[in-house]
mmCIF file of C-alpha atoms and ligand atoms in Angstrom:
data_model
loop_
_atom_site.group_PDB
_atom_site.id
_atom_site.type_symbol
_atom_site.label_atom_id
_atom_site.label_comp_id
_atom_site.label_asym_id
_atom_site.label_seq_id
_atom_site.Cartn_x
_atom_site.Cartn_y
_atom_site.Cartn_z
ATOM 1 C CA MET U 1 29.874 53.915 -54.136
ATOM 2 C CA ALA U 2 30.273 52.360 -50.703
ATOM 3 C CA ILE U 3 32.428 49.410 -49.851
ATOM 4 C CA PRO U 4 29.995 46.400 -50.196
ATOM 5 C CA ARG U 5 29.337 44.572 -47.059
ATOM 6 C CA LEU U 6 29.101 40.798 -47.678
ATOM 7 C CA ALA U 7 27.924 38.047 -45.420
ATOM 8 C CA ILE U 8 30.442 35.494 -46.775
ATOM 9 C CA ASP U 9 32.632 33.718 -44.261
ATOM 10 C CA PRO U 10 35.736 32.545 -46.166
ATOM 11 C CA PHE U 11 36.724 30.117 -43.330
ATOM 12 C CA ASP U 12 33.603 28.276 -42.963
ATOM 13 C CA GLU U 13 33.649 24.628 -44.028
ATOM 14 C CA ALA U 14 31.411 24.932 -46.896
ATOM 15 C CA PHE U 15 33.672 27.821 -48.397
ATOM 16 C CA LEU U 16 36.841 25.947 -47.641
ATOM 17 C CA ALA U 17 35.699 22.702 -49.221
ATOM 18 C CA ASP U 18 34.980 24.582 -52.506
ATOM 19 C CA PRO U 19 36.503 28.112 -52.436
ATOM 20 C CA TYR U 20 36.499 28.606 -56.257
ATOM 21 C CA ALA U 21 32.607 28.452 -56.145
ATOM 22 C CA HIS U 22 32.503 31.636 -54.082
ATOM 23 C CA HIS U 23 35.279 33.820 -55.730
ATOM 24 C CA ASP U 24 33.066 35.360 -58.452
ATOM 25 C CA ALA U 25 30.692 36.787 -55.731
ATOM 26 C CA LEU U 26 33.847 38.135 -53.984
ATOM 27 C CA ARG U 27 35.446 39.560 -57.107
ATOM 28 C CA ASP U 28 32.241 41.032 -58.573
ATOM 29 C CA ALA U 29 31.032 42.800 -55.431
ATOM 30 C CA GLY U 30 33.868 45.414 -55.835
ATOM 31 C CA PRO U 31 37.634 46.033 -55.660
ATOM 32 C CA VAL U 32 37.484 46.051 -51.888
ATOM 33 C CA VAL U 33 34.769 44.449 -49.874
ATOM 34 C CA TYR U 34 33.956 44.111 -46.170
ATOM 35 C CA LEU U 35 33.227 40.477 -44.798
ATOM 36 C CA GLU U 36 30.712 40.826 -41.963
ATOM 37 C CA PRO U 37 31.332 37.373 -40.407
ATOM 38 C CA ILE U 38 35.071 37.903 -39.873
ATOM 39 C CA ARG U 39 34.863 41.642 -39.492
ATOM 40 C CA CYS U 40 37.600 42.556 -41.977
ATOM 41 C CA PHE U 41 38.215 44.013 -45.399
ATOM 42 C CA ALA U 42 39.169 41.774 -48.403
ATOM 43 C CA MET U 43 40.330 42.112 -51.949
ATOM 44 C CA ALA U 44 39.948 39.270 -54.511
ATOM 45 C CA ARG U 45 40.702 40.948 -57.917
ATOM 46 C CA HIS U 46 44.175 40.424 -59.399
ATOM 47 C CA CYS U 47 44.908 44.192 -59.853
ATOM 48 C CA GLU U 48 44.027 45.021 -56.185
ATOM 49 C CA VAL U 49 45.753 41.911 -54.656
ATOM 50 C CA VAL U 50 49.037 42.718 -56.441
ATOM 51 C CA ALA U 51 48.827 46.396 -55.558
ATOM 52 C CA ALA U 52 48.420 45.561 -51.911
ATOM 53 C CA LEU U 53 51.300 43.041 -52.009
ATOM 54 C CA LYS U 54 53.466 45.616 -53.742
ATOM 55 C CA ASP U 55 52.681 48.274 -51.152
ATOM 56 C CA TRP U 56 54.344 46.663 -48.027
ATOM 57 C CA PRO U 57 54.793 50.058 -46.202
ATOM 58 C CA THR U 58 50.893 50.409 -46.160
ATOM 59 C CA TYR U 59 49.972 46.746 -45.949
ATOM 60 C CA VAL U 60 52.350 45.445 -43.325
ATOM 61 C CA SER U 61 53.215 41.856 -42.264
ATOM 62 C CA ALA U 62 54.758 42.325 -38.841
ATOM 63 C CA ARG U 63 51.284 42.437 -37.238
ATOM 64 C CA GLY U 64 50.782 38.940 -38.553
ATOM 65 C CA VAL U 65 49.410 37.609 -41.918
ATOM 66 C CA GLY U 66 46.561 35.727 -40.336
ATOM 67 C CA LEU U 67 43.377 37.178 -38.786
ATOM 68 C CA SER U 68 45.033 37.591 -35.429
ATOM 69 C CA ASP U 69 46.538 41.094 -34.873
ATOM 70 C CA PHE U 70 50.000 40.662 -33.199
ATOM 71 C CA ALA U 71 49.578 44.242 -31.870
ATOM 72 C CA THR U 72 46.691 43.198 -29.689
ATOM 73 C CA GLU U 73 46.845 39.477 -29.415
ATOM 74 C CA ALA U 74 49.877 37.145 -28.497
ATOM 75 C CA PRO U 75 50.900 35.172 -31.511
ATOM 76 C CA TRP U 76 50.704 31.305 -31.047
ATOM 77 C CA ARG U 77 54.413 30.953 -31.648
ATOM 78 C CA PRO U 78 57.309 33.444 -31.697
ATOM 79 C CA PRO U 79 56.767 35.427 -34.993
ATOM 80 C CA SER U 80 58.539 34.368 -38.206
ATOM 81 C CA LEU U 81 61.543 36.688 -38.950
ATOM 82 C CA LEU U 82 60.538 36.569 -42.578
ATOM 83 C CA LEU U 83 56.865 36.066 -43.089
ATOM 84 C CA GLU U 84 55.803 38.129 -40.122
ATOM 85 C CA ALA U 85 58.422 40.876 -40.406
ATOM 86 C CA ASP U 86 58.691 44.229 -42.236
ATOM 87 C CA PRO U 87 61.765 46.057 -43.560
ATOM 88 C CA PRO U 88 64.367 46.839 -42.256
ATOM 89 C CA LEU U 89 64.489 43.466 -40.281
ATOM 90 C CA HIS U 90 62.935 41.580 -43.217
ATOM 91 C CA ASP U 91 65.596 42.854 -45.670
ATOM 92 C CA ARG U 92 68.443 41.525 -43.478
ATOM 93 C CA THR U 93 66.825 38.038 -42.796
ATOM 94 C CA ARG U 94 65.532 37.663 -46.492
ATOM 95 C CA GLY U 95 68.937 38.611 -47.849
ATOM 96 C CA LEU U 96 70.662 36.099 -45.690
ATOM 97 C CA MET U 97 68.045 33.366 -46.613
ATOM 98 C CA ASN U 98 68.270 34.135 -50.275
ATOM 99 C CA LYS U 99 71.977 33.216 -50.327
ATOM 100 C CA VAL U 100 71.237 29.982 -48.453
ATOM 101 C CA ALA U 101 68.513 28.948 -50.892
ATOM 102 C CA SER U 102 70.540 29.634 -53.911
ATOM 103 C CA LEU U 103 69.737 28.273 -57.280
ATOM 104 C CA ALA U 104 73.423 27.035 -57.550
ATOM 105 C CA SER U 105 72.963 24.675 -54.631
ATOM 106 C CA LEU U 106 69.670 23.474 -55.985
ATOM 107 C CA ARG U 107 71.046 22.663 -59.337
ATOM 108 C CA ASP U 108 73.471 20.233 -57.657
ATOM 109 C CA MET U 109 70.669 18.346 -56.148
ATOM 110 C CA MET U 110 68.621 17.876 -59.354
ATOM 111 C CA PRO U 111 70.305 14.672 -60.675
ATOM 112 C CA GLY U 112 69.691 12.953 -57.326
ATOM 113 C CA TRP U 113 66.076 14.206 -57.128
ATOM 114 C CA ARG U 114 65.501 12.962 -60.589
ATOM 115 C CA ALA U 115 66.842 9.435 -59.786
ATOM 116 C CA LYS U 116 64.585 9.342 -56.584
ATOM 117 C CA ALA U 117 61.575 10.389 -58.567
ATOM 118 C CA GLU U 118 62.166 7.741 -61.259
ATOM 119 C CA ALA U 119 62.639 4.983 -58.672
ATOM 120 C CA LEU U 120 59.473 5.950 -56.891
ATOM 121 C CA VAL U 121 57.335 6.314 -59.987
ATOM 122 C CA GLU U 122 58.724 2.977 -61.393
ATOM 123 C CA ARG U 123 57.465 1.293 -58.185
ATOM 124 C CA LEU U 124 54.048 3.020 -58.263
ATOM 125 C CA VAL U 125 53.356 2.208 -61.936
ATOM 126 C CA ALA U 126 54.020 -1.479 -61.231
ATOM 127 C CA ARG U 127 51.355 -1.252 -58.512
ATOM 128 C CA ARG U 128 49.095 0.741 -60.887
ATOM 129 C CA HIS U 129 46.570 1.653 -58.217
ATOM 130 C CA VAL U 130 47.935 4.378 -55.833
ATOM 131 C CA ASP U 131 46.994 7.259 -53.683
ATOM 132 C CA ALA U 132 48.424 10.194 -55.367
ATOM 133 C CA VAL U 133 48.528 12.131 -52.109
ATOM 134 C CA ALA U 134 50.225 9.623 -49.831
ATOM 135 C CA ASP U 135 52.351 7.862 -52.459
ATOM 136 C CA LEU U 136 53.387 10.739 -54.646
ATOM 137 C CA ALA U 137 52.608 14.284 -53.295
ATOM 138 C CA GLU U 138 53.689 13.367 -49.749
ATOM 139 C CA ALA U 139 56.218 10.806 -50.424
ATOM 140 C CA PHE U 140 58.268 12.636 -53.038
ATOM 141 C CA PRO U 141 58.928 16.043 -51.118
ATOM 142 C CA LEU U 142 59.566 14.045 -47.919
ATOM 143 C CA SER U 143 62.313 11.965 -49.766
ATOM 144 C CA VAL U 144 64.180 15.139 -50.811
ATOM 145 C CA PHE U 145 63.266 18.313 -48.791
ATOM 146 C CA PRO U 146 64.264 17.165 -45.207
ATOM 147 C CA ASP U 147 67.659 16.106 -46.580
ATOM 148 C CA LEU U 148 68.113 19.370 -48.345
ATOM 149 C CA ILE U 149 67.725 21.103 -44.917
ATOM 150 C CA GLY U 150 69.925 18.532 -43.168
ATOM 151 C CA LEU U 151 67.229 17.375 -40.721
ATOM 152 C CA ARG U 152 67.579 14.419 -38.414
ATOM 153 C CA GLU U 153 66.014 11.375 -39.479
ATOM 154 C CA GLU U 154 63.890 10.603 -36.406
ATOM 155 C CA GLY U 155 60.453 12.345 -36.170
ATOM 156 C CA ARG U 156 60.054 13.569 -39.701
ATOM 157 C CA GLU U 157 56.336 12.371 -39.681
ATOM 158 C CA HIS U 158 55.728 15.649 -37.638
ATOM 159 C CA LEU U 159 56.484 17.910 -40.592
ATOM 160 C CA ILE U 160 53.238 17.736 -42.463
ATOM 161 C CA PRO U 161 51.019 18.017 -39.220
ATOM 162 C CA TYR U 162 53.144 20.992 -38.105
ATOM 163 C CA GLY U 163 52.659 22.687 -41.427
ATOM 164 C CA ALA U 164 48.947 22.016 -41.367
ATOM 165 C CA THR U 165 48.882 23.617 -37.873
ATOM 166 C CA ALA U 166 50.721 26.723 -38.957
ATOM 167 C CA PHE U 167 48.480 27.287 -41.855
ATOM 168 C CA ASN U 168 45.300 26.611 -39.775
ATOM 169 C CA ALA U 169 46.556 29.243 -37.422
ATOM 170 C CA PHE U 170 46.256 32.016 -39.866
ATOM 171 C CA GLY U 171 42.571 31.696 -39.809
ATOM 172 C CA PRO U 172 39.818 32.581 -37.075
ATOM 173 C CA ARG U 173 39.388 30.488 -33.988
ATOM 174 C CA ASN U 174 37.081 27.961 -35.678
ATOM 175 C CA ARG U 175 36.878 24.238 -35.408
ATOM 176 C CA LEU U 176 39.964 23.743 -37.687
ATOM 177 C CA TYR U 177 42.012 26.172 -35.552
ATOM 178 C CA ASP U 178 41.065 24.667 -32.259
ATOM 179 C CA ASP U 179 41.600 20.960 -33.498
ATOM 180 C CA ALA U 180 45.085 21.924 -34.934
ATOM 181 C CA MET U 181 46.037 23.604 -31.618
ATOM 182 C CA ALA U 182 44.767 20.754 -29.489
ATOM 183 C CA ARG U 183 47.028 18.236 -31.409
ATOM 184 C CA ALA U 184 50.014 20.681 -32.016
ATOM 185 C CA ALA U 185 52.165 20.190 -29.039
ATOM 186 C CA GLU U 186 54.290 17.221 -29.992
ATOM 187 C CA ALA U 187 54.806 18.191 -33.611
ATOM 188 C CA THR U 188 55.631 21.850 -32.590
ATOM 189 C CA ALA U 189 58.126 20.642 -29.902
ATOM 190 C CA TRP U 190 59.848 18.393 -32.440
ATOM 191 C CA VAL U 191 60.119 21.064 -35.036
ATOM 192 C CA MET U 192 61.510 23.677 -32.539
ATOM 193 C CA ASP U 193 64.070 21.256 -31.291
ATOM 194 C CA SER U 194 65.051 20.155 -34.859
ATOM 195 C CA CYS U 195 66.105 23.742 -35.536
ATOM 196 C CA ARG U 196 68.910 23.643 -33.061
ATOM 197 C CA ARG U 197 72.385 23.736 -34.488
ATOM 198 C CA GLU U 198 73.333 20.299 -33.013
ATOM 199 C CA HIS U 199 70.562 18.589 -34.961
ATOM 200 C CA LEU U 200 71.390 19.781 -38.412
ATOM 201 C CA ARG U 201 73.732 17.874 -40.616
ATOM 202 C CA PRO U 202 76.809 19.622 -42.130
ATOM 203 C CA GLY U 203 76.204 20.857 -45.741
ATOM 204 C CA GLY U 204 72.426 21.221 -45.480
ATOM 205 C CA TRP U 205 70.581 24.582 -45.604
ATOM 206 C CA GLY U 206 70.100 24.545 -41.964
ATOM 207 C CA ALA U 207 73.779 24.396 -41.207
ATOM 208 C CA LEU U 208 74.332 27.251 -43.795
ATOM 209 C CA VAL U 209 71.903 29.496 -41.829
ATOM 210 C CA TYR U 210 74.184 28.881 -38.721
ATOM 211 C CA ALA U 211 77.268 29.622 -40.745
ATOM 212 C CA ALA U 212 75.633 33.009 -41.614
ATOM 213 C CA ALA U 213 75.306 33.469 -37.695
ATOM 214 C CA ASP U 214 79.042 32.615 -37.396
ATOM 215 C CA ARG U 215 79.744 35.369 -39.770
ATOM 216 C CA GLY U 216 77.809 37.883 -37.804
ATOM 217 C CA GLU U 217 74.882 38.163 -40.268
ATOM 218 C CA CYS U 218 72.350 37.118 -37.524
ATOM 219 C CA THR U 219 72.237 35.935 -34.015
ATOM 220 C CA GLU U 220 72.226 32.301 -33.098
ATOM 221 C CA ALA U 221 68.595 32.741 -31.828
ATOM 222 C CA GLU U 222 67.659 34.278 -35.136
ATOM 223 C CA ALA U 223 69.267 31.400 -37.098
ATOM 224 C CA GLU U 224 67.208 28.961 -35.149
ATOM 225 C CA ARG U 225 64.058 30.888 -35.977
ATOM 226 C CA LEU U 226 64.977 31.113 -39.636
ATOM 227 C CA VAL U 227 65.636 27.303 -39.934
ATOM 228 C CA ARG U 228 61.965 27.025 -38.606
ATOM 229 C CA SER U 229 60.797 29.067 -41.608
ATOM 230 C CA PHE U 230 62.183 26.209 -43.925
ATOM 231 C CA LEU U 231 60.274 23.612 -41.859
ATOM 232 C CA THR U 232 56.965 25.582 -41.714
ATOM 233 C CA ALA U 233 56.798 26.881 -45.234
ATOM 234 C CA GLY U 234 58.551 24.201 -47.135
ATOM 235 C CA VAL U 235 56.505 20.936 -46.680
ATOM 236 C CA ASP U 236 52.704 21.188 -46.630
ATOM 237 C CA THR U 237 52.953 23.867 -49.448
ATOM 238 C CA THR U 238 54.919 21.629 -51.846
ATOM 239 C CA VAL U 239 52.934 18.547 -50.896
ATOM 240 C CA ASN U 240 49.713 20.151 -51.842
ATOM 241 C CA GLY U 241 51.138 22.102 -54.781
ATOM 242 C CA ILE U 242 52.145 18.702 -56.280
ATOM 243 C CA GLY U 243 48.913 17.050 -55.091
ATOM 244 C CA ASN U 244 46.641 19.759 -56.679
ATOM 245 C CA MET U 245 48.738 19.572 -59.896
ATOM 246 C CA LEU U 246 48.188 15.704 -60.139
ATOM 247 C CA TYR U 247 44.432 16.265 -59.390
ATOM 248 C CA ALA U 248 44.351 18.898 -62.185
ATOM 249 C CA PHE U 249 45.829 16.392 -64.646
ATOM 250 C CA ALA U 250 43.453 13.642 -63.352
ATOM 251 C CA GLN U 251 40.508 16.018 -64.159
ATOM 252 C CA HIS U 252 42.015 16.982 -67.552
ATOM 253 C CA PRO U 253 43.383 13.931 -69.433
ATOM 254 C CA GLU U 254 43.709 16.047 -72.657
ATOM 255 C CA GLN U 255 46.204 18.313 -70.858
ATOM 256 C CA TRP U 256 48.170 15.245 -69.736
ATOM 257 C CA ARG U 257 48.339 14.061 -73.335
ATOM 258 C CA LYS U 258 49.588 17.399 -74.283
ATOM 259 C CA LEU U 259 52.318 17.458 -71.860
ATOM 260 C CA ARG U 260 53.414 13.950 -72.994
ATOM 261 C CA GLU U 261 53.533 15.249 -76.675
ATOM 262 C CA ASP U 262 55.754 18.188 -75.524
ATOM 263 C CA PRO U 263 57.554 17.302 -72.130
ATOM 264 C CA LEU U 264 59.110 20.703 -72.281
ATOM 265 C CA LEU U 265 55.860 22.191 -71.133
ATOM 266 C CA ALA U 266 56.478 20.725 -67.675
ATOM 267 C CA ARG U 267 57.692 24.088 -66.135
ATOM 268 C CA LYS U 268 54.678 25.922 -67.554
ATOM 269 C CA ALA U 269 52.281 23.189 -66.486
ATOM 270 C CA PHE U 270 53.347 23.470 -62.895
ATOM 271 C CA GLU U 271 52.887 27.288 -63.062
ATOM 272 C CA GLU U 272 49.483 26.880 -64.605
ATOM 273 C CA SER U 273 48.524 24.356 -61.861
ATOM 274 C CA LEU U 274 49.508 26.968 -59.302
ATOM 275 C CA ARG U 275 47.362 29.491 -60.997
ATOM 276 C CA TRP U 276 44.409 27.369 -61.609
ATOM 277 C CA GLY U 277 44.512 25.356 -58.386
ATOM 278 C CA GLY U 278 47.030 26.736 -56.021
ATOM 279 C CA THR U 279 47.773 25.608 -52.615
ATOM 280 C CA VAL U 280 48.091 28.885 -50.543
ATOM 281 C CA GLN U 281 44.579 30.411 -50.896
ATOM 282 C CA THR U 282 44.825 33.581 -48.723
ATOM 283 C CA PHE U 283 47.052 35.697 -46.629
ATOM 284 C CA PHE U 284 46.173 38.754 -44.513
ATOM 285 C CA ARG U 285 47.953 42.171 -44.225
ATOM 286 C CA THR U 286 47.393 44.989 -41.753
ATOM 287 C CA THR U 287 47.097 48.621 -42.704
ATOM 288 C CA SER U 288 49.661 50.849 -41.105
ATOM 289 C CA SER U 289 47.583 54.136 -42.018
ATOM 290 C CA ASP U 290 44.014 55.204 -42.861
ATOM 291 C CA ILE U 291 43.302 54.428 -46.555
ATOM 292 C CA GLY U 292 40.756 56.195 -48.764
ATOM 293 C CA VAL U 293 38.691 53.691 -50.803
ATOM 294 C CA GLU U 294 35.737 55.064 -52.754
ATOM 295 C CA ARG U 295 34.273 57.540 -50.349
ATOM 296 C CA GLU U 296 35.106 55.562 -47.287
ATOM 297 C CA THR U 297 38.188 54.851 -45.155
ATOM 298 C CA ILE U 298 39.930 51.607 -44.352
ATOM 299 C CA PRO U 299 41.181 52.691 -40.814
ATOM 300 C CA GLU U 300 44.693 52.126 -39.619
ATOM 301 C CA GLY U 301 45.145 48.867 -37.998
ATOM 302 C CA SER U 302 42.562 47.055 -40.146
ATOM 303 C CA LYS U 303 43.073 43.386 -41.175
ATOM 304 C CA VAL U 304 42.757 43.065 -45.055
ATOM 305 C CA LEU U 305 42.362 39.528 -46.403
ATOM 306 C CA LEU U 306 43.999 38.936 -49.819
ATOM 307 C CA PHE U 307 42.486 36.231 -51.942
ATOM 308 C CA LEU U 308 45.568 35.001 -53.928
ATOM 309 C CA ALA U 309 43.627 32.087 -55.435
ATOM 310 C CA ALA U 310 40.708 34.242 -56.599
ATOM 311 C CA ALA U 311 43.192 36.803 -58.096
ATOM 312 C CA ASN U 312 44.647 33.843 -60.004
ATOM 313 C CA ARG U 313 41.283 33.184 -61.682
ATOM 314 C CA ASP U 314 40.173 36.733 -62.240
ATOM 315 C CA PRO U 315 38.695 37.014 -65.706
ATOM 316 C CA ARG U 316 39.884 40.678 -65.692
ATOM 317 C CA GLN U 317 43.418 39.357 -65.854
ATOM 318 C CA TRP U 318 43.202 36.017 -67.734
ATOM 319 C CA GLN U 319 41.304 34.824 -70.736
ATOM 320 C CA ARG U 320 39.166 31.814 -69.935
ATOM 321 C CA ALA U 321 40.480 32.126 -66.298
ATOM 322 C CA ASP U 322 38.598 29.005 -65.208
ATOM 323 C CA ARG U 323 40.368 26.726 -67.841
ATOM 324 C CA PHE U 324 43.429 24.664 -66.917
ATOM 325 C CA ASP U 325 45.543 25.099 -69.961
ATOM 326 C CA ILE U 326 49.232 24.160 -69.667
ATOM 327 C CA ALA U 327 50.195 25.948 -72.815
ATOM 328 C CA ARG U 328 49.063 29.381 -71.572
ATOM 329 C CA SER U 329 51.409 31.792 -69.931
ATOM 330 C CA ALA U 330 50.446 31.736 -66.222
ATOM 331 C CA SER U 331 53.160 34.292 -65.389
ATOM 332 C CA GLY U 332 51.879 37.055 -63.112
ATOM 333 C CA HIS U 333 50.029 34.508 -61.025
ATOM 334 C CA VAL U 334 50.230 35.196 -57.193
ATOM 335 C CA GLY U 335 50.309 31.614 -56.214
ATOM 336 C CA PHE U 336 53.877 32.229 -54.748
ATOM 337 C CA GLY U 337 52.711 35.811 -53.575
ATOM 338 C CA PHE U 338 54.267 39.000 -55.062
ATOM 339 C CA GLY U 339 56.751 41.658 -53.987
ATOM 340 C CA ILE U 340 59.236 41.619 -51.172
ATOM 341 C CA HIS U 341 57.765 38.444 -49.432
ATOM 342 C CA GLN U 342 57.256 36.389 -52.548
ATOM 343 C CA CYS U 343 58.033 32.716 -51.834
ATOM 344 C CA LEU U 344 61.589 32.220 -50.795
ATOM 345 C CA GLY U 345 61.461 28.517 -51.698
ATOM 346 C CA GLN U 346 59.777 28.821 -55.124
ATOM 347 C CA MET U 347 62.701 27.201 -56.935
ATOM 348 C CA VAL U 348 62.580 24.267 -54.603
ATOM 349 C CA ALA U 349 58.891 23.835 -55.286
ATOM 350 C CA ARG U 350 59.542 24.106 -59.120
ATOM 351 C CA MET U 351 62.365 21.592 -58.987
ATOM 352 C CA GLU U 352 60.499 19.082 -56.938
ATOM 353 C CA ALA U 353 57.329 19.307 -59.373
ATOM 354 C CA GLU U 354 59.736 19.187 -62.407
ATOM 355 C CA ALA U 355 61.610 16.060 -61.132
ATOM 356 C CA LEU U 356 58.408 14.319 -60.483
ATOM 357 C CA LEU U 357 56.771 15.253 -63.850
ATOM 358 C CA ALA U 358 60.090 14.184 -65.656
ATOM 359 C CA ALA U 359 59.651 10.717 -64.111
ATOM 360 C CA LEU U 360 55.898 10.452 -64.700
ATOM 361 C CA VAL U 361 55.608 11.777 -68.269
ATOM 362 C CA PRO U 362 57.473 8.941 -70.102
ATOM 363 C CA ARG U 363 55.982 6.221 -67.913
ATOM 364 C CA VAL U 364 52.359 7.156 -67.379
ATOM 365 C CA ALA U 365 49.920 7.400 -70.220
ATOM 366 C CA GLU U 366 47.071 8.721 -68.032
ATOM 367 C CA ILE U 367 46.476 9.734 -64.424
ATOM 368 C CA ARG U 368 43.051 8.182 -64.096
ATOM 369 C CA LEU U 369 40.708 9.093 -61.320
ATOM 370 C CA ALA U 370 39.926 5.767 -59.465
ATOM 371 C CA GLY U 371 37.724 6.976 -56.674
ATOM 372 C CA ALA U 372 36.467 10.108 -54.942
ATOM 373 C CA PRO U 373 39.190 12.594 -53.925
ATOM 374 C CA VAL U 374 38.930 13.509 -50.217
ATOM 375 C CA ARG U 375 39.683 17.085 -49.154
ATOM 376 C CA ARG U 376 41.717 17.953 -46.020
ATOM 377 C CA LEU U 377 40.194 21.322 -44.878
ATOM 378 C CA ASN U 378 42.615 23.961 -43.799
ATOM 379 C CA ASN U 379 42.116 27.686 -43.039
ATOM 380 C CA THR U 380 44.796 28.680 -45.655
ATOM 381 C CA LEU U 381 45.700 25.774 -47.824
ATOM 382 C CA HIS U 382 43.601 24.044 -50.617
ATOM 383 C CA ALA U 383 44.679 20.567 -49.470
ATOM 384 C CA LEU U 384 43.856 16.931 -50.323
ATOM 385 C CA ALA U 385 43.810 14.023 -47.790
ATOM 386 C CA SER U 386 43.513 11.382 -50.490
ATOM 387 C CA LEU U 387 43.472 11.030 -54.339
ATOM 388 C CA PRO U 388 42.936 7.458 -55.556
ATOM 389 C CA VAL U 389 44.280 7.195 -59.044
ATOM 390 C CA GLU U 390 45.236 4.562 -61.546
ATOM 391 C CA LEU U 391 48.556 5.273 -63.222
ATOM 392 C CA VAL U 392 48.011 3.737 -66.699
ATOM 393 C CA PRO U 393 51.345 2.541 -67.846
ATOM 394 C CA ALA U 394 52.852 4.126 -71.033
ATOM 395 C CA ASN U 395 54.295 0.963 -72.716
ATOM 396 C CA GLY U 396 57.152 2.985 -74.061
ATOM 397 C CA GLU U 397 55.165 4.711 -76.911
ATOM 398 C CA CYS U 398 56.200 8.107 -75.517
ATOM 399 C CA LYS U 399 58.735 10.092 -77.353
ATOM 400 C CA THR U 400 61.053 10.896 -74.481
HETATM 401 C C1 OVM H 501 57.692 31.198 -41.860
HETATM 402 C C2 OVM H 501 56.636 30.986 -43.047
HETATM 403 C C3 OVM H 501 56.866 31.415 -44.317
HETATM 404 C C4 OVM H 501 55.985 31.325 -45.267
HETATM 405 C C5 OVM H 501 54.783 30.679 -45.039
HETATM 406 C C6 OVM H 501 54.579 30.105 -43.774
HETATM 407 C C7 OVM H 501 53.169 28.902 -42.446
HETATM 408 C C8 OVM H 501 55.498 30.266 -42.806
HETATM 409 O O1 OVM H 501 58.580 31.963 -42.068
HETATM 410 O O2 OVM H 501 57.461 30.589 -40.775
HETATM 411 O O3 OVM H 501 53.480 29.511 -43.553
#
């Protein structure tokens, strides 16, 4: 059997507006496919996506995890020392960053995050009609994450546009890419400047990265670039992870009732929302050698597109894969990736989601859709621009 050649363009706007409608065709065509419109190989089944993510010596990241090959094209910004690096460099930078983003330092934040979430949710329930994107999914992460890093106050509105730009830049040079780049200058300059030592507050994760530089674990220039990773990867991802989770509950009121009956399901519910409707849809790798597939060869230097979100709904892996069911075990999902590059900030994301759910569950009987959700198209992220909802107050009948 040959590698099937498909005419699907996973970055055209019809695909990006509703990626899940196209995943069956990608998965069912074969374990590896070739996508003619973008001229690269792709995998959409759970087994193959996990195998490729595990095999970092073959499927490398240092040539970029977007369509652009850094071996032949200049990257739009200096490459990330984490995302766009391979061992041995990656082991050193990731080891350093793992210590900064420690669970212990996060646990100390939790009481403050919970209090912030409660105050926010109380204000919103009183208003009743809110935009779950602007008022919850954006407002909550922006009220905790920049302070965790120790970012300066002025200019924080650039964080989401910068994230959107970085994630659009993984795609081909389509309209989304060009529009993002045309508007990127100010946000990019602000983010770069915010990564400098003198702009980071003592005690924040940014300052901790510079403390590692002071101990000789990295250079000053590397510290600056590593802080940039927090700002690139930490905002638009959690914003849309929370937004997609709230949208999942708005579409499945019975799942919200189930969570209210058993609030300890909150952690599982967030994992299931990442599996069912995750935020990061795709990442590329580049092959470091020829790979035999069927009776064909994926040549060295090929871009391979990994459909994380399709793997997460692969019926070969999950029963009733298309059902959002917060009581199932979603473990094994690749919404945070897999292997050596698996999301560094995943505990931040989980804690943000949990703080918000802990505030919402006792106060909100139903997250009721109150208008048409609006998508914000992005080459990598499944994102929402707006989600009008009615937060139906709980009147204290909840157990918690
Ligand atoms: C980075 C980074 C890491 C993960 C995701 C990401 C833009 C960026 O290190 O800059 O997306």
